[in-house]
Amino acid sequence: MPSIVVVGLQWGDEAKGKVVDYVSQDADVVVRYNGGNNAGHTVVIDGEVFKFHTLPVGALNPGVMSVITDGVVIDPGVLSSELDGLESRGFHIENLKISGCAHVIMPYHKLLDKLEEESKGEKKIGTTGRGIGPCYADKVSRVGIRISELVVPELFRSRLEDALAVKNRILTSVYGAEALDVDQIFDEYSAYACRIAGYVADTAHIVSDAARLGKKIVFEGAHGTLLDIDHGTYPYVTSSHVTAGGACIGTGIGPTQIDRVIGVAKSYTTRVGEGWFPTELCDETGNYIRERGKEYGTTTGRPRRCGWFDAVAVKFTAMVNSADAIALISLDVLSGLETVRVCKAYEIDGSVTPLFPSNPYILEKCRPVYEELPGWSDDISGVRKFDDLPENAKNYVEYVSQALGVPVALVSVGRGREQTVMVRPDLLQI
Ligand code: IMP
């Protein structure tokens, strides 16, 4: 089983970083295939916290090749700082490959992201403000600038001038903002280009060859499937292909190269930004989960909206990803609640359905139908074996697994690498 995709099954922040870190300890290659620095993956090793926005989490594991492929959008300033930050902590990132086909997040993307959001007022998406949507929009409109163009100064200058001729008209005429200066951007981005040029490579060939040679590959998804541009709760989504299928789209390999899909879900639900959230708890329990789970954004610091586990939504996302196993995260956060709830169906205008609607506007009318289970009071953050969990916590995990129809492979009981309870280690082996 040489290749695994790790993908989020909710609205992001499922702690995929921890799972990727765990499975990539045995990997040869770790591949980041979608999104940009709107993602934030945290890994805690021996109490030391590492936050990643663009680099694959696997970059920490010596001997692992880290690859940022075509489907990713890169803010080269952020990537340069991440590289500098890791180097200053003693990690020398040598085995990194960056696709020349990945698109560059430019200053006008960040500015337009902010201005577009402001102009939407109450109808804003609640983006991370990192320029992600405008960058992907330029990619699809075939006016974006790729990494392979950034690192060739004359080409970059000419592509930048062409882009700014249009963007400055939009900035000044539509939004009344100031025009951006071509020389300033050219100088700033040329410095980033020098920092990353040595890593640029033909990543489709590198990943395909690794797969052909039977190397162990982990594909690291960013965000969660409910934020996928096609399968998520549009328009309150991000702009990339978040699903396991995105690993093919964004990398340049075919679906037969993927052997297994691990879906990552929290034991409850969180969401950042605007958009539908049927099991949201705007009460004391929601606050309890937020504080215990430290549910504040890795990227923006925004408080996350919290609610009960939504098995209707996760059954749908497990389906669109063909998830073979679930990594159930943050079970420890639910300790101390008298009862815990799982949404097992939606009631819409008096009728009950177990299916997640493809038209997300229907979510507005969905009332969760809950299964209420007894809670547990013990601190479980020190538990390392499934059998040592309190009976009610075990029942909760088993209920979730049955509701989804997918086996739970691991349960996480804290942020540390070691705070992991294996249930089906065979499903995580690469
Ligand atoms: P964008 O990706 O910055 O355009 O934001 C679009 C939506 O996706 C917003 O609601 C963001 O809060 C959300 N989002 C994007 N990336 C993440 C993530 O990694 N975790 C959680 N929410 C995210």
Short mmCIF file of C-alpha atoms and ligand atoms in Angstrom, two decimals:
data_model
loop_
_atom_site.label_atom_id
_atom_site.label_comp_id
_atom_site.label_asym_id
_atom_site.label_seq_id
_atom_site.Cartn_x
_atom_site.Cartn_y
_atom_site.Cartn_z
CA MET A 1 0.00 0.00 0.00
CA PRO A 2 2.43 2.74 -0.98
CA SER A 3 0.22 5.81 -1.30
CA ILE A 4 -2.23 7.41 1.11
CA VAL A 5 -4.29 10.58 0.89
CA VAL A 6 -5.06 12.38 4.15
CA VAL A 7 -8.11 14.57 3.66
CA GLY A 8 -10.35 16.67 5.91
CA LEU A 9 -14.00 15.63 6.16
CA GLN A 10 -15.47 18.77 7.76
CA TRP A 11 -14.90 22.52 7.31
CA GLY A 12 -11.15 22.39 7.82
CA ASP A 13 -9.00 22.52 10.97
CA GLU A 14 -9.51 18.80 11.58
CA ALA A 15 -5.87 18.39 12.66
CA LYS A 16 -4.79 16.77 9.41
CA GLY A 17 -1.27 17.99 10.21
CA LYS A 18 -1.08 15.64 13.15
CA VAL A 19 -2.28 12.68 11.07
CA VAL A 20 0.06 13.51 8.18
CA ASP A 21 2.95 13.82 10.61
CA TYR A 22 2.02 10.46 12.10
CA VAL A 23 1.71 8.51 8.86
CA SER A 24 4.61 10.27 7.16
CA GLN A 25 7.11 8.99 9.73
CA ASP A 26 7.51 6.00 7.41
CA ALA A 27 7.02 7.90 4.16
CA ASP A 28 9.46 8.62 1.37
CA VAL A 29 7.51 11.52 -0.13
CA VAL A 30 4.93 13.95 1.30
CA VAL A 31 2.91 15.91 -1.23
CA ARG A 32 0.85 19.06 -0.68
CA TYR A 33 -1.68 19.23 -3.53
CA ASN A 34 -4.16 22.09 -3.01
CA GLY A 35 -4.83 25.45 -1.39
CA GLY A 36 -2.31 27.97 -0.17
CA ASN A 37 -1.39 29.75 3.03
CA ASN A 38 -5.07 29.94 3.96
CA ALA A 39 -4.34 26.52 5.46
CA GLY A 40 -2.67 26.12 8.81
CA HIS A 41 -1.35 22.80 10.00
CA THR A 42 0.03 22.49 13.51
CA VAL A 43 2.33 19.74 14.68
CA VAL A 44 3.54 19.37 18.27
CA ILE A 45 6.69 17.32 18.74
CA ASP A 46 8.09 16.90 22.25
CA GLY A 47 6.12 19.97 23.31
CA GLU A 48 7.55 22.12 20.51
CA VAL A 49 4.91 23.70 18.28
CA PHE A 50 5.39 23.95 14.51
CA LYS A 51 2.88 25.80 12.33
CA PHE A 52 2.83 25.27 8.59
CA HIS A 53 0.93 27.24 6.01
CA THR A 54 2.55 26.32 2.72
CA LEU A 55 5.22 23.73 3.40
CA PRO A 56 4.08 20.12 3.68
CA VAL A 57 4.07 18.92 7.28
CA GLY A 58 6.39 16.09 6.22
CA ALA A 59 9.17 18.66 5.83
CA LEU A 60 10.01 18.05 9.50
CA ASN A 61 10.81 14.40 8.98
CA PRO A 62 14.42 13.95 7.91
CA GLY A 63 14.80 11.79 4.84
CA VAL A 64 11.34 12.64 3.52
CA MET A 65 11.02 14.46 0.21
CA SER A 66 8.47 17.30 0.47
CA VAL A 67 6.67 18.30 -2.69
CA ILE A 68 4.43 21.30 -3.37
CA THR A 69 2.57 20.47 -6.56
CA ASP A 70 0.71 22.27 -9.35
CA GLY A 71 -2.61 22.58 -7.52
CA VAL A 72 -1.16 24.76 -4.75
CA VAL A 73 -1.08 28.57 -4.83
CA ILE A 74 2.05 30.03 -3.27
CA ASP A 75 2.68 33.32 -1.53
CA PRO A 76 6.45 33.30 -2.01
CA GLY A 77 6.96 35.76 0.87
CA VAL A 78 5.18 33.42 3.28
CA LEU A 79 7.01 30.39 1.93
CA SER A 80 10.37 32.18 2.31
CA SER A 81 9.54 33.06 5.94
CA GLU A 82 8.49 29.48 6.67
CA LEU A 83 11.78 28.20 5.27
CA ASP A 84 13.77 30.82 7.22
CA GLY A 85 11.81 30.06 10.41
CA LEU A 86 12.52 26.32 10.20
CA GLU A 87 16.17 26.90 9.36
CA SER A 88 16.56 29.17 12.37
CA ARG A 89 15.25 26.26 14.49
CA GLY A 90 17.85 23.89 13.08
CA PHE A 91 15.83 22.22 10.30
CA HIS A 92 17.58 22.44 6.95
CA ILE A 93 15.04 21.91 4.23
CA GLU A 94 17.02 20.40 1.39
CA ASN A 95 14.69 17.83 0.01
CA LEU A 96 11.93 20.20 -1.09
CA LYS A 97 10.50 20.35 -4.62
CA ILE A 98 8.17 23.09 -5.78
CA SER A 99 6.19 22.79 -8.99
CA GLY A 100 6.89 25.43 -11.60
CA CYS A 101 3.20 25.13 -12.52
CA ALA A 102 1.98 26.29 -9.10
CA HIS A 103 0.51 29.79 -9.24
CA VAL A 104 1.91 32.79 -7.39
CA ILE A 105 -0.23 34.80 -4.97
CA MET A 106 0.48 38.42 -5.90
CA PRO A 107 -0.09 41.59 -3.81
CA TYR A 108 -3.11 42.48 -5.96
CA HIS A 109 -4.72 39.11 -5.12
CA LYS A 110 -4.52 39.90 -1.41
CA LEU A 111 -5.78 43.41 -1.92
CA LEU A 112 -8.66 42.29 -4.14
CA ASP A 113 -9.59 39.54 -1.66
CA LYS A 114 -9.98 42.22 1.01
CA LEU A 115 -11.79 44.73 -1.22
CA GLU A 116 -14.19 42.12 -2.64
CA GLU A 117 -15.06 40.95 0.87
CA GLU A 118 -15.62 44.52 2.06
CA SER A 119 -17.86 45.26 -0.91
CA LYS A 120 -20.03 42.22 -0.12
CA GLY A 121 -20.89 43.58 3.33
CA GLU A 122 -23.12 41.11 5.20
CA LYS A 123 -22.86 38.67 2.31
CA LYS A 124 -19.11 38.26 2.72
CA ILE A 125 -17.57 34.76 2.58
CA GLY A 126 -15.35 35.38 5.60
CA THR A 127 -12.17 34.51 3.68
CA THR A 128 -8.78 34.32 5.29
CA GLY A 129 -7.77 37.40 3.29
CA ARG A 130 -4.73 35.63 1.84
CA GLY A 131 -5.64 36.26 -1.81
CA ILE A 132 -6.60 32.65 -2.45
CA GLY A 133 -9.83 33.17 -4.43
CA PRO A 134 -8.45 35.93 -6.70
CA CYS A 135 -5.32 33.87 -7.39
CA TYR A 136 -7.28 30.76 -8.40
CA ALA A 137 -9.64 32.97 -10.44
CA ASP A 138 -6.65 34.30 -12.42
CA LYS A 139 -5.37 30.76 -12.89
CA VAL A 140 -8.67 29.65 -14.43
CA SER A 141 -8.86 32.87 -16.48
CA ARG A 142 -5.35 32.08 -17.77
CA VAL A 143 -3.87 35.36 -16.60
CA GLY A 144 -2.10 34.07 -13.50
CA ILE A 145 1.66 34.04 -12.96
CA ARG A 146 3.29 30.68 -12.32
CA ILE A 147 6.36 29.91 -10.24
CA SER A 148 8.24 28.97 -13.44
CA GLU A 149 7.60 32.54 -14.67
CA LEU A 150 8.44 34.17 -11.34
CA VAL A 151 11.97 32.74 -11.37
CA VAL A 152 12.87 34.12 -14.84
CA PRO A 153 13.30 37.90 -14.29
CA GLU A 154 12.50 39.17 -17.84
CA LEU A 155 9.50 36.88 -18.14
CA PHE A 156 8.27 37.81 -14.68
CA ARG A 157 8.59 41.52 -15.44
CA SER A 158 6.59 41.21 -18.64
CA ARG A 159 3.84 39.03 -17.05
CA LEU A 160 3.65 41.42 -14.10
CA GLU A 161 3.31 44.47 -16.33
CA ASP A 162 0.50 42.79 -18.31
CA ALA A 163 -1.31 41.78 -15.14
CA LEU A 164 -0.94 45.16 -13.44
CA ALA A 165 -2.27 47.01 -16.49
CA VAL A 166 -5.62 45.29 -15.87
CA LYS A 167 -5.54 44.95 -12.08
CA ASN A 168 -4.73 48.61 -11.54
CA ARG A 169 -7.75 49.58 -13.64
CA ILE A 170 -9.95 47.39 -11.43
CA LEU A 171 -8.35 48.63 -8.22
CA THR A 172 -8.71 52.30 -9.09
CA SER A 173 -11.97 52.35 -11.10
CA VAL A 174 -14.05 49.70 -9.34
CA TYR A 175 -12.77 50.03 -5.79
CA GLY A 176 -11.30 53.53 -5.72
CA ALA A 177 -8.05 52.10 -4.35
CA GLU A 178 -4.52 53.21 -5.18
CA ALA A 179 -2.73 51.68 -8.13
CA LEU A 180 0.12 49.27 -7.30
CA ASP A 181 3.68 50.02 -8.34
CA VAL A 182 5.29 47.62 -10.77
CA ASP A 183 8.89 48.29 -9.67
CA GLN A 184 8.12 47.78 -6.01
CA ILE A 185 6.42 44.44 -6.61
CA PHE A 186 9.10 43.35 -9.05
CA ASP A 187 11.88 44.03 -6.55
CA GLU A 188 10.11 42.40 -3.61
CA TYR A 189 9.07 39.29 -5.55
CA SER A 190 12.46 38.95 -7.27
CA ALA A 191 14.03 38.56 -3.84
CA TYR A 192 11.56 35.77 -3.02
CA ALA A 193 12.25 34.20 -6.41
CA CYS A 194 15.96 33.99 -5.50
CA ARG A 195 15.08 32.37 -2.17
CA ILE A 196 13.00 29.57 -3.71
CA ALA A 197 14.42 29.12 -7.23
CA GLY A 198 16.67 26.24 -6.20
CA TYR A 199 13.65 24.17 -5.19
CA VAL A 200 11.68 24.50 -8.44
CA ALA A 201 11.24 21.19 -10.25
CA ASP A 202 9.04 19.09 -12.54
CA THR A 203 7.00 17.67 -9.73
CA ALA A 204 4.53 15.63 -11.83
CA HIS A 205 7.44 13.47 -13.03
CA ILE A 206 8.96 13.27 -9.56
CA VAL A 207 5.73 12.08 -7.92
CA SER A 208 4.82 9.71 -10.78
CA ASP A 209 8.28 8.15 -10.73
CA ALA A 210 8.09 7.75 -6.97
CA ALA A 211 4.72 6.00 -7.35
CA ARG A 212 6.05 3.75 -10.14
CA LEU A 213 9.02 2.75 -8.00
CA GLY A 214 6.71 1.81 -5.12
CA LYS A 215 7.88 4.63 -2.84
CA LYS A 216 5.69 5.44 0.13
CA ILE A 217 3.78 8.63 -0.65
CA VAL A 218 1.49 10.67 1.60
CA PHE A 219 -0.75 13.22 -0.10
CA GLU A 220 -1.53 15.97 2.36
CA GLY A 221 -4.88 17.66 1.75
CA ALA A 222 -5.50 21.19 2.99
CA HIS A 223 -8.86 22.48 4.36
CA GLY A 224 -11.92 20.23 4.61
CA THR A 225 -14.21 18.70 2.01
CA LEU A 226 -17.16 20.93 2.99
CA LEU A 227 -14.96 23.81 1.74
CA ASP A 228 -14.30 22.11 -1.63
CA ILE A 229 -15.07 24.32 -4.62
CA ASP A 230 -17.42 21.66 -6.10
CA HIS A 231 -18.60 19.52 -3.21
CA GLY A 232 -18.58 22.08 -0.42
CA THR A 233 -21.23 24.48 0.81
CA TYR A 234 -20.83 26.88 -2.14
CA PRO A 235 -20.38 29.85 -2.17
CA TYR A 236 -19.01 29.62 1.39
CA VAL A 237 -16.06 27.56 0.27
CA THR A 238 -12.44 27.95 -0.66
CA SER A 239 -11.35 27.93 -4.30
CA SER A 240 -9.44 24.65 -4.63
CA HIS A 241 -10.10 20.93 -5.06
CA VAL A 242 -9.96 19.79 -1.47
CA THR A 243 -11.11 16.18 -1.96
CA ALA A 244 -8.91 13.11 -2.36
CA GLY A 245 -9.55 13.48 -6.10
CA GLY A 246 -7.75 16.81 -5.84
CA ALA A 247 -4.57 14.83 -5.16
CA CYS A 248 -4.75 13.66 -8.79
CA ILE A 249 -5.88 17.00 -10.24
CA GLY A 250 -3.28 19.00 -8.38
CA THR A 251 -0.37 16.61 -8.73
CA GLY A 252 -0.42 15.03 -12.17
CA ILE A 253 -1.01 11.39 -11.25
CA GLY A 254 -4.01 9.23 -12.07
CA PRO A 255 -6.53 7.78 -9.59
CA THR A 256 -5.05 4.28 -9.86
CA GLN A 257 -1.95 5.59 -8.06
CA ILE A 258 -3.92 6.23 -4.88
CA ASP A 259 -4.21 3.21 -2.66
CA ARG A 260 -5.98 4.46 0.42
CA VAL A 261 -7.82 7.50 1.72
CA ILE A 262 -7.78 8.49 5.38
CA GLY A 263 -10.54 10.94 6.27
CA VAL A 264 -9.85 13.19 9.24
CA ALA A 265 -12.72 14.46 11.38
CA LYS A 266 -12.94 16.09 14.77
CA SER A 267 -15.16 14.46 17.40
CA TYR A 268 -17.31 17.58 17.08
CA THR A 269 -17.59 20.20 14.32
CA THR A 270 -15.97 23.59 13.81
CA ARG A 271 -16.23 26.20 11.10
CA VAL A 272 -14.44 29.52 10.51
CA GLY A 273 -15.97 32.22 8.37
CA GLU A 274 -19.55 32.50 7.18
CA GLY A 275 -21.90 29.82 5.89
CA TRP A 276 -24.35 27.12 6.91
CA PHE A 277 -23.65 24.97 9.96
CA PRO A 278 -26.67 22.88 11.05
CA THR A 279 -25.21 21.57 14.32
CA GLU A 280 -23.71 24.89 15.49
CA LEU A 281 -23.97 25.52 19.24
CA CYS A 282 -24.31 29.21 20.08
CA ASP A 283 -24.44 28.45 23.81
CA GLU A 284 -22.41 27.39 26.83
CA THR A 285 -21.61 23.97 25.33
CA GLY A 286 -20.27 25.65 22.18
CA ASN A 287 -18.08 27.89 24.35
CA TYR A 288 -16.96 24.89 26.41
CA ILE A 289 -15.81 23.08 23.26
CA ARG A 290 -14.10 26.24 21.89
CA GLU A 291 -12.12 26.84 25.07
CA ARG A 292 -11.18 23.21 25.75
CA GLY A 293 -10.31 22.63 22.10
CA LYS A 294 -8.44 25.98 21.75
CA GLU A 295 -10.59 26.55 18.72
CA TYR A 296 -8.97 29.68 17.36
CA GLY A 297 -7.67 29.81 13.77
CA THR A 298 -4.03 28.83 13.13
CA THR A 299 -3.92 31.22 10.19
CA THR A 300 -6.08 34.15 11.29
CA GLY A 301 -6.60 33.66 15.05
CA ARG A 302 -10.37 33.97 14.54
CA PRO A 303 -12.55 32.12 17.08
CA ARG A 304 -14.03 29.05 15.41
CA ARG A 305 -17.74 28.34 15.49
CA CYS A 306 -18.33 25.04 17.33
CA GLY A 307 -21.07 22.39 17.29
CA TRP A 308 -21.90 18.70 17.63
CA PHE A 309 -20.54 16.04 15.30
CA ASP A 310 -22.58 16.01 12.11
CA ALA A 311 -22.65 12.41 10.85
CA VAL A 312 -24.92 13.38 7.93
CA ALA A 313 -22.31 15.80 6.59
CA VAL A 314 -19.35 13.52 7.31
CA LYS A 315 -21.06 10.50 5.75
CA PHE A 316 -21.39 12.60 2.60
CA THR A 317 -17.76 13.75 2.65
CA ALA A 318 -16.55 10.21 3.42
CA MET A 319 -18.49 9.20 0.30
CA VAL A 320 -17.09 11.85 -2.06
CA ASN A 321 -13.58 10.97 -0.90
CA SER A 322 -14.11 7.17 -0.81
CA ALA A 323 -12.63 7.27 2.68
CA ASP A 324 -11.30 3.88 3.79
CA ALA A 325 -10.73 4.91 7.39
CA ILE A 326 -11.41 7.73 9.80
CA ALA A 327 -8.96 9.50 12.08
CA LEU A 328 -11.18 10.84 14.87
CA ILE A 329 -9.55 13.85 16.47
CA SER A 330 -9.86 15.74 19.77
CA LEU A 331 -11.95 13.17 21.64
CA ASP A 332 -10.40 14.56 24.85
CA VAL A 333 -12.16 17.91 24.27
CA LEU A 334 -15.57 16.30 24.88
CA SER A 335 -14.58 15.03 28.35
CA GLY A 336 -16.64 16.57 31.13
CA LEU A 337 -19.92 16.82 29.23
CA GLU A 338 -22.82 14.97 30.82
CA THR A 339 -24.14 13.91 27.43
CA VAL A 340 -22.77 14.16 23.90
CA ARG A 341 -24.75 14.36 20.69
CA VAL A 342 -24.31 13.16 17.13
CA CYS A 343 -26.50 14.45 14.32
CA LYS A 344 -27.81 11.34 12.56
CA ALA A 345 -30.38 12.90 10.19
CA TYR A 346 -31.85 16.23 9.13
CA GLU A 347 -35.46 17.22 9.44
CA ILE A 348 -36.57 19.41 6.55
CA ASP A 349 -40.11 20.79 6.61
CA GLY A 350 -41.37 17.83 8.65
CA SER A 351 -39.64 15.04 6.72
CA VAL A 352 -36.49 13.33 7.88
CA THR A 353 -33.55 12.55 5.62
CA PRO A 354 -30.18 10.90 6.31
CA LEU A 355 -28.72 12.57 3.19
CA PHE A 356 -26.65 15.73 2.99
CA PRO A 357 -28.26 18.00 0.36
CA SER A 358 -26.23 18.89 -2.73
CA ASN A 359 -28.01 22.25 -2.77
CA PRO A 360 -26.55 23.86 0.37
CA TYR A 361 -29.31 26.48 0.56
CA ILE A 362 -31.50 23.62 1.83
CA LEU A 363 -29.19 23.47 4.87
CA GLU A 364 -30.86 26.67 6.02
CA LYS A 365 -34.01 24.66 6.66
CA CYS A 366 -32.32 21.56 8.11
CA ARG A 367 -32.91 20.85 11.76
CA PRO A 368 -30.50 18.27 13.20
CA VAL A 369 -31.97 15.03 14.53
CA TYR A 370 -29.65 13.96 17.33
CA GLU A 371 -28.65 10.72 18.98
CA GLU A 372 -27.82 11.57 22.58
CA LEU A 373 -25.15 9.46 24.23
CA PRO A 374 -23.87 9.47 27.81
CA GLY A 375 -20.67 11.51 28.27
CA TRP A 376 -17.56 10.77 30.33
CA SER A 377 -15.84 12.86 32.93
CA ASP A 378 -12.31 11.40 33.04
CA ASP A 379 -9.35 13.23 31.54
CA ILE A 380 -8.41 10.94 28.66
CA SER A 381 -5.42 12.89 27.36
CA GLY A 382 -3.02 10.34 28.86
CA VAL A 383 -4.78 7.28 27.42
CA ARG A 384 -2.78 5.37 24.79
CA LYS A 385 -4.83 2.20 24.33
CA PHE A 386 -8.40 2.01 23.05
CA ASP A 387 -9.38 -0.42 25.80
CA ASP A 388 -8.25 2.10 28.43
CA LEU A 389 -10.76 4.72 27.30
CA PRO A 390 -13.87 5.13 29.49
CA GLU A 391 -16.71 2.89 28.34
CA ASN A 392 -18.83 5.86 27.21
CA ALA A 393 -15.97 7.31 25.15
CA LYS A 394 -15.50 3.93 23.44
CA ASN A 395 -19.23 3.78 22.75
CA TYR A 396 -19.10 7.26 21.25
CA VAL A 397 -16.29 6.26 18.87
CA GLU A 398 -18.13 3.09 17.91
CA TYR A 399 -21.38 4.99 17.35
CA VAL A 400 -19.62 7.48 15.04
CA SER A 401 -17.94 4.70 13.10
CA GLN A 402 -21.26 2.89 12.61
CA ALA A 403 -23.10 6.06 11.67
CA LEU A 404 -20.48 6.73 8.97
CA GLY A 405 -20.12 3.12 7.88
CA VAL A 406 -16.32 3.59 7.91
CA PRO A 407 -13.88 2.12 10.45
CA VAL A 408 -12.09 4.46 12.86
CA ALA A 409 -8.33 3.86 12.50
CA LEU A 410 -7.10 6.20 15.20
CA VAL A 411 -8.41 8.43 17.94
CA SER A 412 -6.50 11.53 18.96
CA VAL A 413 -6.62 12.62 22.61
CA GLY A 414 -4.36 15.68 22.50
CA ARG A 415 -2.17 17.73 20.22
CA GLY A 416 1.07 15.85 20.93
CA ARG A 417 2.33 13.26 18.47
CA GLU A 418 2.26 10.69 21.28
CA GLN A 419 -1.33 11.49 22.30
CA THR A 420 -2.69 9.02 19.80
CA VAL A 421 -4.77 5.90 20.38
CA MET A 422 -4.49 3.31 17.62
CA VAL A 423 -7.67 1.44 16.81
CA ARG A 424 -6.82 -0.08 13.40
CA PRO A 425 -3.11 0.61 12.78
CA ASP A 426 -3.23 -1.65 9.72
CA LEU A 427 -5.33 1.00 7.94
CA LEU A 428 -2.65 3.67 8.49
CA GLN A 429 0.30 1.62 7.33
CA ILE A 430 1.97 2.73 4.14
P1 IMP B 1 -10.33 31.51 1.53
O1 IMP B 1 -9.83 30.11 1.34
O2 IMP B 1 -9.37 32.39 2.25
O3 IMP B 1 -10.80 32.10 0.23
O4 IMP B 1 -11.63 31.45 2.47
C1 IMP B 1 -12.83 30.83 2.06
C2 IMP B 1 -13.51 30.14 3.23
O5 IMP B 1 -12.77 28.97 3.57
C3 IMP B 1 -13.59 30.96 4.50
O6 IMP B 1 -14.79 30.64 5.19
C4 IMP B 1 -12.40 30.51 5.31
O7 IMP B 1 -12.57 30.71 6.71
C5 IMP B 1 -12.41 29.04 4.95
N1 IMP B 1 -11.11 28.40 5.07
C6 IMP B 1 -10.10 28.43 4.16
N2 IMP B 1 -9.08 27.69 4.58
C7 IMP B 1 -9.43 27.17 5.76
C8 IMP B 1 -8.79 26.27 6.68
O8 IMP B 1 -7.68 25.79 6.47
N3 IMP B 1 -9.49 25.98 7.80
C9 IMP B 1 -10.74 26.45 8.02
N4 IMP B 1 -11.38 27.26 7.20
C10 IMP B 1 -10.73 27.62 6.07
#
